[in-house]
């Protein structure tokens, strides 16, 4: 007999788990189908930065609406998300000072705790940093990072306590449509019926949407990261940093490691099932970049490298909302930046599904139709193509 449920969520990453948590909070019984293991996709390899510095206002709003979850996780969700407050610095090269100021002004306008600090202030916060290429930086004293796998497990555990179900090792192979409306899915473990199906399949979301004839402009984006053990001179740690001029970000991990990612090293295209080994020469590039910002890192020891992947859209912003047959929704295209916004996006998508409209944040700018209409999203103060 086919099992019947309220909402089928395809994909057990942080996005699917957040949606399940919020749907279950609205007294629905969502069913999450995950072809591998919970958080086995982008989420399990995510760097977990939690910050609000965006140049597109709706994205900053999503990050800001998510932030209280990270800070008050045990009360709001239960369990732990591993949020660690380190402070966050956004560095831009000197010539992008206007962009930095514009972003900070926009974020302050919505109440985000962020301020402009001078290069000397940065030196006081991070005495080992080279500060020669900027005069001002944006500083978010409350921000930091969290544990993406732990966050997802906690969302899913809380969702299950409220009536959600998770089936792992369950690959969706077809989506049933009757009379222009979705009615369920077929999987390697049998059929499941529901009037609502949500595509939260990360880098595989294009294939899943293709099952109902919806063409989603997603490219597979691959991103390499490295963990190094800091030398003793950096034992006190450092803030979490996005260093635009060096196309790099880094953050502490626990007491003595630093996680480093290079933004311009990303490879795009191919299949989401391709090999996930970091690119040749990645380690050399990491060493060269991190030593530009923190010369003392020359004495760091490499611990490990890994590659992750996500679905990238043409404007590098997510796709959220209905598409194709009635009852089919997209929650995908996170373009390497969908961890920190997952709590609010899950809330918004649950509102959209239950109430017909998102009230936590207006997510209407993120609809699929923007691509066909040539309305690609761009930040108010973008002075050149972004990387994120
Ligand atoms: C290396 C790296 C670093 C990142 N760093 C940050 C960061 O610092 N901050 C930030 O905010 N974001 C970051 N991101 C982005 C963020 O991690 C992702 O946007 C987010 O995890 C996406 O979550 P998801 O649930 O949409 O996708 P995923 O976690 O990929 O989950 C999708 C799931 O769908 C499943 N699936 C696919 N097809 C099917 C099917 N047919 N049937 C059933 N299940 C299926 C997959 O197995 C997968 O588990 C990073 C991403 C990467 C790769």
Tab-separated table of C-alpha atoms and ligand atoms in Angstrom:
chain	number	residue	atom	x	y	z
A	1	UNK	CA	0.000	0.000	0.000
A	2	UNK	CA	1.313	3.485	-0.841
A	3	UNK	CA	2.059	5.554	2.245
A	4	UNK	CA	0.277	8.935	2.274
A	5	UNK	CA	1.648	12.068	3.891
A	6	UNK	CA	1.118	15.865	3.838
A	7	UNK	CA	4.349	17.049	2.172
A	8	UNK	CA	7.219	15.144	0.566
A	9	UNK	CA	10.579	16.879	0.870
A	10	UNK	CA	13.182	15.531	-1.558
A	11	UNK	CA	16.627	15.950	0.007
A	12	UNK	CA	17.895	15.610	3.567
A	13	UNK	CA	20.322	18.542	3.644
A	14	UNK	CA	20.007	21.518	5.954
A	15	UNK	CA	17.334	23.042	3.713
A	16	UNK	CA	15.107	19.970	3.656
A	17	UNK	CA	15.549	19.422	7.397
A	18	UNK	CA	14.732	23.056	8.179
A	19	UNK	CA	11.579	22.863	6.052
A	20	UNK	CA	10.537	19.626	7.788
A	21	UNK	CA	11.047	21.286	11.189
A	22	UNK	CA	8.900	24.278	10.281
A	23	UNK	CA	6.170	22.219	8.565
A	24	UNK	CA	5.949	19.921	11.568
A	25	UNK	CA	5.637	23.047	13.729
A	26	UNK	CA	2.518	23.863	11.700
A	27	UNK	CA	1.016	20.459	12.569
A	28	UNK	CA	1.750	18.905	9.171
A	29	UNK	CA	3.452	15.535	8.784
A	30	UNK	CA	6.308	15.992	6.298
A	31	UNK	CA	8.237	13.067	4.887
A	32	UNK	CA	11.895	13.698	4.017
A	33	UNK	CA	13.327	11.336	1.389
A	34	UNK	CA	17.113	11.280	1.203
A	35	UNK	CA	18.912	9.129	-1.330
A	36	UNK	CA	22.067	8.840	0.814
A	37	UNK	CA	22.467	9.889	4.433
A	38	UNK	CA	21.238	13.003	6.238
A	39	UNK	CA	23.595	15.944	5.498
A	40	UNK	CA	25.557	13.801	3.030
A	41	UNK	CA	25.473	16.486	0.285
A	42	UNK	CA	26.684	20.101	0.330
A	43	UNK	CA	25.615	20.471	3.937
A	44	UNK	CA	28.075	17.938	5.355
A	45	UNK	CA	30.970	19.706	3.631
A	46	UNK	CA	29.843	23.254	4.269
A	47	UNK	CA	32.138	25.737	5.972
A	48	UNK	CA	29.259	26.886	8.146
A	49	UNK	CA	29.926	30.642	8.184
A	50	UNK	CA	27.133	32.531	9.929
A	51	UNK	CA	27.158	36.238	9.025
A	52	UNK	CA	24.783	38.842	7.663
A	53	UNK	CA	27.016	40.791	5.271
A	54	UNK	CA	25.226	40.558	1.917
A	55	UNK	CA	24.817	43.153	-0.782
A	56	UNK	CA	21.282	42.036	-1.721
A	57	UNK	CA	18.779	43.195	0.872
A	58	UNK	CA	16.423	40.146	0.753
A	59	UNK	CA	19.433	37.873	1.354
A	60	UNK	CA	20.614	39.967	4.293
A	61	UNK	CA	17.057	39.753	5.663
A	62	UNK	CA	17.083	35.948	5.364
A	63	UNK	CA	20.440	35.736	7.156
A	64	UNK	CA	19.266	38.151	9.852
A	65	UNK	CA	15.973	36.275	10.391
A	66	UNK	CA	17.998	33.050	10.712
A	67	UNK	CA	20.478	34.443	13.208
A	68	UNK	CA	18.262	34.137	16.342
A	69	UNK	CA	17.989	30.392	15.670
A	70	UNK	CA	21.770	29.966	15.783
A	71	UNK	CA	22.083	32.083	18.904
A	72	UNK	CA	19.179	30.495	20.786
A	73	UNK	CA	19.232	27.022	19.273
A	74	UNK	CA	18.383	24.914	22.358
A	75	UNK	CA	15.307	27.052	23.117
A	76	UNK	CA	14.106	27.447	19.523
A	77	UNK	CA	14.884	24.016	18.088
A	78	UNK	CA	16.467	21.768	20.715
A	79	UNK	CA	19.804	19.963	20.714
A	80	UNK	CA	22.873	21.835	19.509
A	81	UNK	CA	23.937	23.597	16.291
A	82	UNK	CA	27.527	24.283	17.367
A	83	UNK	CA	27.275	28.039	16.965
A	84	UNK	CA	30.586	29.660	17.934
A	85	UNK	CA	30.835	33.401	18.167
A	86	UNK	CA	34.144	34.592	16.759
A	87	UNK	CA	33.235	37.995	15.334
A	88	UNK	CA	33.169	38.396	11.548
A	89	UNK	CA	35.214	40.706	9.357
A	90	UNK	CA	34.344	41.519	5.751
A	91	UNK	CA	37.415	42.836	3.988
A	92	UNK	CA	37.319	44.528	0.582
A	93	UNK	CA	40.279	46.047	-1.220
A	94	UNK	CA	40.657	49.811	-0.833
A	95	UNK	CA	38.960	50.595	-4.178
A	96	UNK	CA	35.730	48.865	-3.057
A	97	UNK	CA	35.287	51.088	0.016
A	98	UNK	CA	32.024	52.568	-1.338
A	99	UNK	CA	30.543	49.083	-1.715
A	100	UNK	CA	31.502	48.219	1.855
A	101	UNK	CA	30.002	51.405	3.270
A	102	UNK	CA	26.805	50.982	1.238
A	103	UNK	CA	26.332	47.405	2.422
A	104	UNK	CA	26.930	48.290	6.075
A	105	UNK	CA	24.476	51.191	5.880
A	106	UNK	CA	21.820	48.918	4.351
A	107	UNK	CA	22.402	46.249	7.006
A	108	UNK	CA	22.367	48.727	9.881
A	109	UNK	CA	19.039	49.982	8.507
A	110	UNK	CA	17.524	46.583	9.217
A	111	UNK	CA	19.023	46.385	12.711
A	112	UNK	CA	21.922	44.031	11.983
A	113	UNK	CA	24.759	44.496	14.484
A	114	UNK	CA	27.495	45.590	12.073
A	115	UNK	CA	29.829	48.554	11.967
A	116	UNK	CA	32.669	50.042	10.000
A	117	UNK	CA	36.048	49.665	11.663
A	118	UNK	CA	39.431	51.020	10.636
A	119	UNK	CA	42.442	48.994	9.609
A	120	UNK	CA	43.967	49.831	13.002
A	121	UNK	CA	40.893	48.410	14.714
A	122	UNK	CA	41.365	45.228	12.685
A	123	UNK	CA	44.967	45.073	13.863
A	124	UNK	CA	43.708	45.214	17.465
A	125	UNK	CA	41.179	42.427	16.785
A	126	UNK	CA	43.675	40.310	14.847
A	127	UNK	CA	47.252	41.387	15.558
A	128	UNK	CA	48.752	38.906	13.064
A	129	UNK	CA	46.827	40.229	10.036
A	130	UNK	CA	48.477	42.213	7.258
A	131	UNK	CA	46.312	45.355	6.976
A	132	UNK	CA	48.102	47.104	4.113
A	133	UNK	CA	45.405	46.832	1.409
A	134	UNK	CA	42.331	48.394	3.104
A	135	UNK	CA	41.398	51.416	5.204
A	136	UNK	CA	38.051	50.222	6.553
A	137	UNK	CA	36.346	46.877	7.109
A	138	UNK	CA	32.867	45.738	8.139
A	139	UNK	CA	32.722	44.056	11.527
A	140	UNK	CA	29.897	41.921	12.925
A	141	UNK	CA	30.843	41.296	16.552
A	142	UNK	CA	28.052	38.729	17.114
A	143	UNK	CA	28.693	36.498	14.093
A	144	UNK	CA	30.779	33.344	13.688
A	145	UNK	CA	30.189	29.805	12.478
A	146	UNK	CA	28.109	26.729	13.265
A	147	UNK	CA	28.241	22.988	12.639
A	148	UNK	CA	26.213	22.220	9.474
A	149	UNK	CA	25.830	18.461	10.082
A	150	UNK	CA	24.873	19.044	13.716
A	151	UNK	CA	22.435	21.782	12.707
A	152	UNK	CA	20.744	19.451	10.221
A	153	UNK	CA	20.594	16.551	12.671
A	154	UNK	CA	19.066	18.826	15.322
A	155	UNK	CA	16.469	20.217	12.888
A	156	UNK	CA	15.533	16.692	11.825
A	157	UNK	CA	15.398	15.333	15.382
A	158	UNK	CA	13.072	18.168	16.419
A	159	UNK	CA	10.957	17.643	13.287
A	160	UNK	CA	10.627	13.921	14.044
A	161	UNK	CA	9.588	14.696	17.618
A	162	UNK	CA	6.750	16.708	16.068
A	163	UNK	CA	5.644	13.985	13.664
A	164	UNK	CA	7.958	14.264	10.620
A	165	UNK	CA	9.527	11.162	9.049
A	166	UNK	CA	12.916	10.655	7.416
A	167	UNK	CA	13.743	7.800	5.041
A	168	UNK	CA	17.434	7.536	4.144
A	169	UNK	CA	18.797	5.481	1.268
A	170	UNK	CA	15.643	6.461	-0.637
A	171	UNK	CA	16.128	7.907	-4.112
A	172	UNK	CA	13.208	9.664	-5.827
A	173	UNK	CA	13.027	8.407	-9.419
A	174	UNK	CA	9.682	9.839	-10.575
A	175	UNK	CA	7.119	12.412	-9.478
A	176	UNK	CA	3.469	11.558	-10.100
A	177	UNK	CA	1.252	14.285	-11.584
A	178	UNK	CA	-2.535	13.838	-11.890
A	179	UNK	CA	-4.691	16.481	-13.544
A	180	UNK	CA	-1.957	19.131	-13.399
A	181	UNK	CA	-1.238	18.534	-9.689
A	182	UNK	CA	1.494	16.498	-8.010
A	183	UNK	CA	0.199	13.454	-6.170
A	184	UNK	CA	3.322	11.684	-4.961
A	185	UNK	CA	6.667	10.151	-5.881
A	186	UNK	CA	8.200	6.849	-6.910
A	187	UNK	CA	11.411	5.749	-5.266
A	188	UNK	CA	13.727	2.752	-5.053
A	189	UNK	CA	11.779	1.951	-1.883
A	190	UNK	CA	8.287	2.174	-3.303
A	191	UNK	CA	5.746	4.943	-3.808
A	192	UNK	CA	4.672	7.729	-1.446
A	193	UNK	CA	1.611	9.946	-1.921
A	194	UNK	CA	1.277	13.629	-1.023
A	195	UNK	CA	-0.394	16.715	-2.508
A	196	UNK	CA	2.817	18.754	-2.100
A	197	UNK	CA	6.364	17.853	-3.221
A	198	UNK	CA	9.367	20.095	-2.518
A	199	UNK	CA	12.622	19.861	-4.468
A	200	UNK	CA	15.389	20.479	-1.919
A	201	UNK	CA	17.883	18.267	-3.727
A	202	UNK	CA	20.893	20.605	-3.736
A	203	UNK	CA	23.213	20.036	-6.694
A	204	UNK	CA	20.752	17.382	-7.983
A	205	UNK	CA	17.767	19.754	-7.951
A	206	UNK	CA	17.847	20.245	-11.721
A	207	UNK	CA	17.434	16.498	-12.292
A	208	UNK	CA	14.602	16.339	-9.761
A	209	UNK	CA	12.765	19.325	-11.306
A	210	UNK	CA	13.212	17.663	-14.702
A	211	UNK	CA	10.997	14.819	-13.421
A	212	UNK	CA	8.013	17.227	-13.724
A	213	UNK	CA	9.325	18.949	-16.860
A	214	UNK	CA	10.533	22.077	-15.061
A	215	UNK	CA	13.831	23.457	-16.389
A	216	UNK	CA	15.853	24.940	-13.541
A	217	UNK	CA	18.995	26.862	-14.595
A	218	UNK	CA	21.395	25.133	-12.213
A	219	UNK	CA	25.057	24.405	-12.779
A	220	UNK	CA	27.035	22.183	-10.448
A	221	UNK	CA	29.489	24.317	-8.438
A	222	UNK	CA	32.421	22.642	-6.669
A	223	UNK	CA	34.393	24.245	-3.911
A	224	UNK	CA	37.564	23.104	-2.131
A	225	UNK	CA	38.479	23.812	1.477
A	226	UNK	CA	41.482	23.056	3.676
A	227	UNK	CA	42.050	22.696	7.403
A	228	UNK	CA	45.411	23.793	8.799
A	229	UNK	CA	46.765	23.614	12.332
A	230	UNK	CA	47.681	27.131	13.412
A	231	UNK	CA	51.184	27.944	14.651
A	232	UNK	CA	51.478	28.811	18.349
A	233	UNK	CA	51.712	32.550	17.660
A	234	UNK	CA	48.061	32.317	16.530
A	235	UNK	CA	46.977	30.177	19.485
A	236	UNK	CA	44.467	32.793	20.634
A	237	UNK	CA	42.532	32.314	17.401
A	238	UNK	CA	41.210	34.931	14.992
A	239	UNK	CA	37.857	36.207	13.730
A	240	UNK	CA	35.925	34.641	10.873
A	241	UNK	CA	36.861	36.553	7.706
A	242	UNK	CA	35.744	36.973	4.099
A	243	UNK	CA	38.737	38.456	2.338
A	244	UNK	CA	37.411	39.643	-1.009
A	245	UNK	CA	40.742	40.940	-2.332
A	246	UNK	CA	42.342	37.540	-1.873
A	247	UNK	CA	39.202	35.660	-3.048
A	248	UNK	CA	39.369	33.709	0.197
A	249	UNK	CA	37.543	33.156	3.452
A	250	UNK	CA	38.744	31.578	6.659
A	251	UNK	CA	37.557	30.874	10.161
A	252	UNK	CA	38.790	29.092	13.247
A	253	UNK	CA	37.689	25.499	13.795
A	254	UNK	CA	37.783	24.482	17.433
A	255	UNK	CA	40.828	25.480	19.416
A	256	UNK	CA	43.744	25.092	17.038
A	257	UNK	CA	42.566	24.630	13.447
A	258	UNK	CA	41.710	27.154	10.744
A	259	UNK	CA	39.391	26.361	7.828
A	260	UNK	CA	40.261	28.115	4.547
A	261	UNK	CA	38.263	28.296	1.302
A	262	UNK	CA	39.250	29.905	-2.003
A	263	UNK	CA	36.401	31.442	-3.938
A	264	UNK	CA	38.038	31.743	-7.352
A	265	UNK	CA	39.139	28.117	-7.284
A	266	UNK	CA	35.602	26.837	-7.802
A	267	UNK	CA	34.963	24.502	-10.753
A	268	UNK	CA	31.550	24.497	-12.416
A	269	UNK	CA	29.670	22.146	-14.720
A	270	UNK	CA	29.517	18.389	-15.132
A	271	UNK	CA	27.470	15.957	-13.095
A	272	UNK	CA	26.781	16.199	-9.369
A	273	UNK	CA	27.932	12.588	-9.183
A	274	UNK	CA	31.440	13.413	-10.459
A	275	UNK	CA	34.506	12.801	-8.329
A	276	UNK	CA	34.940	15.142	-5.327
A	277	UNK	CA	38.726	15.380	-5.064
A	278	UNK	CA	40.167	18.914	-4.661
A	279	UNK	CA	41.779	20.488	-7.718
A	280	UNK	CA	45.501	20.051	-8.401
A	281	UNK	CA	47.629	22.816	-6.863
A	282	UNK	CA	44.896	23.757	-4.373
A	283	UNK	CA	47.124	23.372	-1.314
A	284	UNK	CA	49.848	25.592	-2.807
A	285	UNK	CA	47.259	28.277	-3.588
A	286	UNK	CA	45.827	28.075	-0.068
A	287	UNK	CA	49.267	28.531	1.500
A	288	UNK	CA	50.089	31.468	-0.744
A	289	UNK	CA	46.766	33.250	-0.092
A	290	UNK	CA	46.520	32.754	3.648
A	291	UNK	CA	50.131	33.901	4.086
A	292	UNK	CA	49.312	37.097	2.200
A	293	UNK	CA	46.764	37.972	4.905
A	294	UNK	CA	48.454	36.247	7.881
A	295	UNK	CA	52.202	35.894	7.227
A	296	UNK	CA	52.655	33.822	10.415
A	297	UNK	CA	50.590	31.056	8.791
A	298	UNK	CA	53.758	30.013	6.965
A	299	UNK	CA	54.345	27.802	10.025
A	300	UNK	CA	50.885	26.186	9.866
A	301	UNK	CA	50.537	22.429	9.217
A	302	UNK	CA	48.087	21.088	6.643
A	303	UNK	CA	45.530	18.734	8.241
A	304	UNK	CA	43.166	17.849	5.409
A	305	UNK	CA	41.398	19.068	2.282
A	306	UNK	CA	37.917	18.358	0.981
A	307	UNK	CA	35.636	19.306	-1.889
A	308	UNK	CA	31.916	19.996	-1.714
A	309	UNK	CA	29.313	20.977	-4.276
A	310	UNK	CA	26.095	22.939	-4.542
A	311	UNK	CA	23.668	24.035	-7.260
A	312	UNK	CA	24.624	27.416	-8.745
A	313	UNK	CA	22.096	29.734	-10.445
A	314	UNK	CA	22.938	32.426	-13.051
A	315	UNK	CA	22.692	35.223	-10.444
A	316	UNK	CA	24.076	33.087	-7.619
A	317	UNK	CA	20.897	33.523	-5.604
A	318	UNK	CA	18.481	30.753	-4.557
A	319	UNK	CA	15.275	29.671	-6.264
A	320	UNK	CA	12.340	29.586	-3.855
A	321	UNK	CA	8.675	29.082	-4.647
A	322	UNK	CA	6.180	27.183	-6.775
A	323	UNK	CA	6.989	25.962	-10.283
A	324	UNK	CA	5.382	23.603	-12.789
A	325	UNK	CA	2.406	21.498	-11.663
A	326	UNK	CA	0.324	22.630	-8.686
A	327	UNK	CA	1.831	21.509	-5.408
A	328	UNK	CA	5.441	21.430	-6.700
A	329	UNK	CA	7.931	23.791	-5.047
A	330	UNK	CA	11.611	24.626	-5.512
A	331	UNK	CA	13.949	25.247	-2.576
A	332	UNK	CA	17.298	25.047	-4.299
A	333	UNK	CA	20.085	26.915	-6.125
A	334	UNK	CA	21.860	28.036	-2.987
A	335	UNK	CA	25.051	28.753	-4.917
A	336	UNK	CA	27.441	28.063	-2.058
A	337	UNK	CA	25.709	30.235	0.506
A	338	UNK	CA	22.625	28.397	1.778
A	339	UNK	CA	23.635	27.213	5.228
A	340	UNK	CA	23.274	30.382	7.274
A	341	UNK	CA	19.894	31.234	5.718
A	342	UNK	CA	18.355	27.767	6.111
A	343	UNK	CA	16.436	28.467	9.347
A	344	UNK	CA	14.512	31.408	7.864
A	345	UNK	CA	14.124	29.821	4.435
A	346	UNK	CA	12.528	26.731	5.997
A	347	UNK	CA	10.138	29.020	7.877
A	348	UNK	CA	9.313	31.008	4.719
A	349	UNK	CA	8.716	27.908	2.600
A	350	UNK	CA	6.456	26.399	5.283
A	351	UNK	CA	4.476	29.662	5.353
A	352	UNK	CA	4.234	29.671	1.570
A	353	UNK	CA	2.967	26.094	1.513
A	354	UNK	CA	0.535	26.441	4.433
A	355	UNK	CA	-0.609	30.079	4.182
A	356	UNK	CA	0.055	30.769	0.493
A	357	UNK	CA	2.517	33.546	1.368
A	358	UNK	CA	5.805	33.882	3.285
A	359	UNK	CA	5.622	36.309	6.194
A	360	UNK	CA	8.999	35.832	7.948
A	361	UNK	CA	10.763	37.420	4.937
A	362	UNK	CA	9.352	38.304	1.514
A	363	UNK	CA	10.868	35.599	-0.699
A	364	UNK	CA	8.993	36.598	-3.862
A	365	UNK	CA	12.180	38.061	-5.465
A	366	UNK	CA	13.629	34.517	-5.521
A	367	UNK	CA	11.021	32.965	-7.848
A	368	UNK	CA	12.098	30.853	-10.833
A	369	UNK	CA	10.293	33.209	-13.226
A	370	UNK	CA	12.959	35.898	-12.767
A	371	UNK	CA	15.306	34.071	-15.140
A	372	UNK	CA	12.795	33.894	-18.012
A	373	UNK	CA	11.885	37.535	-17.410
A	374	UNK	CA	15.536	38.655	-17.416
A	375	UNK	CA	15.251	39.977	-13.833
A	376	UNK	CA	18.453	38.588	-12.411
A	377	UNK	CA	19.102	39.684	-8.843
A	378	UNK	CA	22.002	42.030	-8.129
A	379	UNK	CA	23.128	43.766	-4.955
A	380	UNK	CA	22.591	47.486	-4.583
A	381	UNK	CA	26.293	48.214	-4.215
A	382	UNK	CA	27.862	45.580	-6.448
A	383	UNK	CA	30.746	47.172	-8.284
A	384	UNK	CA	31.850	44.078	-10.214
A	385	UNK	CA	30.751	40.464	-10.659
A	386	UNK	CA	30.394	38.840	-7.283
A	387	UNK	CA	31.780	35.676	-5.872
A	388	UNK	CA	30.192	34.309	-2.787
B	1	LIG	C1	32.480	23.497	0.533
B	1	LIG	C2	31.265	24.328	0.810
B	1	LIG	C3	31.338	25.363	1.733
B	1	LIG	C4	30.206	26.126	2.019
B	1	LIG	N1	30.279	27.103	2.983
B	1	LIG	C5	29.161	27.796	3.326
B	1	LIG	C6	29.195	28.738	4.375
B	1	LIG	O1	30.244	28.979	4.973
B	1	LIG	N2	28.041	29.367	4.720
B	1	LIG	C7	26.863	29.141	4.055
B	1	LIG	O2	25.854	29.760	4.389
B	1	LIG	N3	26.806	28.235	3.049
B	1	LIG	C8	27.912	27.560	2.689
B	1	LIG	N4	27.859	26.628	1.686
B	1	LIG	C9	26.586	26.386	1.020
B	1	LIG	C10	25.670	25.504	1.833
B	1	LIG	O3	26.408	24.492	2.477
B	1	LIG	C11	24.629	24.898	0.916
B	1	LIG	O4	23.988	25.935	0.193
B	1	LIG	C12	23.581	24.129	1.708
B	1	LIG	O5	24.193	23.160	2.522
B	1	LIG	C13	22.600	23.488	0.741
B	1	LIG	O6	21.758	22.657	1.470
B	1	LIG	P1	20.701	21.771	0.700
B	1	LIG	O7	19.902	21.075	1.724
B	1	LIG	O8	20.011	22.612	-0.314
B	1	LIG	O9	21.588	20.761	-0.193
B	1	LIG	P2	22.352	19.414	0.178
B	1	LIG	O10	22.983	19.482	1.513
B	1	LIG	O11	23.238	19.103	-0.984
B	1	LIG	O12	21.199	18.360	0.274
B	1	LIG	C14	20.515	17.881	-0.858
B	1	LIG	C15	20.259	16.412	-0.645
B	1	LIG	O13	19.388	15.924	-1.656
B	1	LIG	C16	19.671	14.563	-1.832
B	1	LIG	N5	19.112	14.128	-3.099
B	1	LIG	C17	19.497	14.497	-4.343
B	1	LIG	N6	18.744	13.892	-5.274
B	1	LIG	C18	17.842	13.122	-4.604
B	1	LIG	C19	16.804	12.237	-5.015
B	1	LIG	N7	16.515	12.030	-6.319
B	1	LIG	N8	16.101	11.581	-4.058
B	1	LIG	C20	16.369	11.771	-2.743
B	1	LIG	N9	17.352	12.587	-2.303
B	1	LIG	C21	18.069	13.254	-3.221
B	1	LIG	C22	21.199	14.527	-1.796
B	1	LIG	O14	21.677	13.238	-1.487
B	1	LIG	C23	21.521	15.567	-0.730
B	1	LIG	O15	21.779	14.987	0.540
B	1	LIG	C24	28.981	25.864	1.354
B	1	LIG	C25	28.901	24.841	0.425
B	1	LIG	C26	30.035	24.068	0.135
B	1	LIG	C27	29.912	22.957	-0.857
